[in-house]
C-alpha positions in Angstrom: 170.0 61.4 -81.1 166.8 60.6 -82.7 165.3 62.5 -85.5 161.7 62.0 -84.0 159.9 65.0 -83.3 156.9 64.9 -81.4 153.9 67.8 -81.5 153.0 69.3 -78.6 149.9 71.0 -81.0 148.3 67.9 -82.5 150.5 64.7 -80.9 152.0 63.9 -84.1 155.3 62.0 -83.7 157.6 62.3 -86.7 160.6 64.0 -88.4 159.5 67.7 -88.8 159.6 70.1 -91.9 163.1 73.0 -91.7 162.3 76.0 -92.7 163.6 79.2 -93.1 162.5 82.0 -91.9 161.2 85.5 -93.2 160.4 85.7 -96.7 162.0 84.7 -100.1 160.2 87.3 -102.1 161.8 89.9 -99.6 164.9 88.7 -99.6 164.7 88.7 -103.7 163.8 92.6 -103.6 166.3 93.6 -100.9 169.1 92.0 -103.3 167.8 93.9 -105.9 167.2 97.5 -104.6 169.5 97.3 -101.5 173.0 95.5 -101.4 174.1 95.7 -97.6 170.3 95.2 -96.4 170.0 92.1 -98.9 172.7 90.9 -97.5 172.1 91.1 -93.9 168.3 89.7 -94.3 169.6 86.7 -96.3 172.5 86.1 -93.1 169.7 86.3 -90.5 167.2 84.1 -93.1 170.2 81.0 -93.0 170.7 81.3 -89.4 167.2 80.9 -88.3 165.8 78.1 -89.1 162.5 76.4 -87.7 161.6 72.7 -87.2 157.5 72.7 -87.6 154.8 69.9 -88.2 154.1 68.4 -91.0 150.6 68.0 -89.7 149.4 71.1 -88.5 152.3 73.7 -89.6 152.8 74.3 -86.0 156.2 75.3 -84.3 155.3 73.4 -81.2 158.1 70.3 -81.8 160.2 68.9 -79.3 162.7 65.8 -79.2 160.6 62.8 -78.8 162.9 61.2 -76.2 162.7 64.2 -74.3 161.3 63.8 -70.7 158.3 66.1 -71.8 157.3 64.3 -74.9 157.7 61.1 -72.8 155.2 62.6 -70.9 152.4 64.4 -73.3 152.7 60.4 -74.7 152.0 58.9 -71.4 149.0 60.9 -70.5 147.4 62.1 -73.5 145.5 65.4 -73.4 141.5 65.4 -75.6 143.9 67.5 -78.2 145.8 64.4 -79.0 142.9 61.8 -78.4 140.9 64.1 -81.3 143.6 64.0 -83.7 144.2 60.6 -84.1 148.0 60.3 -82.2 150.1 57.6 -83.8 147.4 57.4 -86.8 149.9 57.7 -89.7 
């Protein structure tokens, strides 16, 4: 499987940024003031991670041999044509 993403936001066509989700900071303080709740927030943090742009931060990314990124490529939509697609 390929490690090309492709945006359905801005048309970009790339490997995407992981992330975690939620928040370090509150993750940090729920260690410190709270044990059990620390530790549940940092199992649910490491379970969910999400795959987002690198150009526009956007959550929007799909395979790009996927039958629907084949087809946002085919026809592209004034969204892509304004952001440049395949300008990198």
């Amino acid at each position: 499987m390929s490690n090309q993403f492709f945006c359905t936001s801005c048309g970009d066509v790339g490997k995407p940024r992981v992330r975690n989700r939620g928040s370090s900071a509150v993750e940090i303080i729920l260690w410190l003031c709270f044990i059990v709740p620390g530790f549940f927030y940092t199992v649910w943090r490491m379970g969910r991670k999400d795959r987002s742009c690198r150009t526009c931060n956007a959550v929007t990314v799909i395979p790009a041999d996927s039958p629907m990124a084949r087809h946002y490529m085919a026809t592209p939509s004034p969204a892509v044509a304004r952001t440049g697609f395949g300008a990198r």
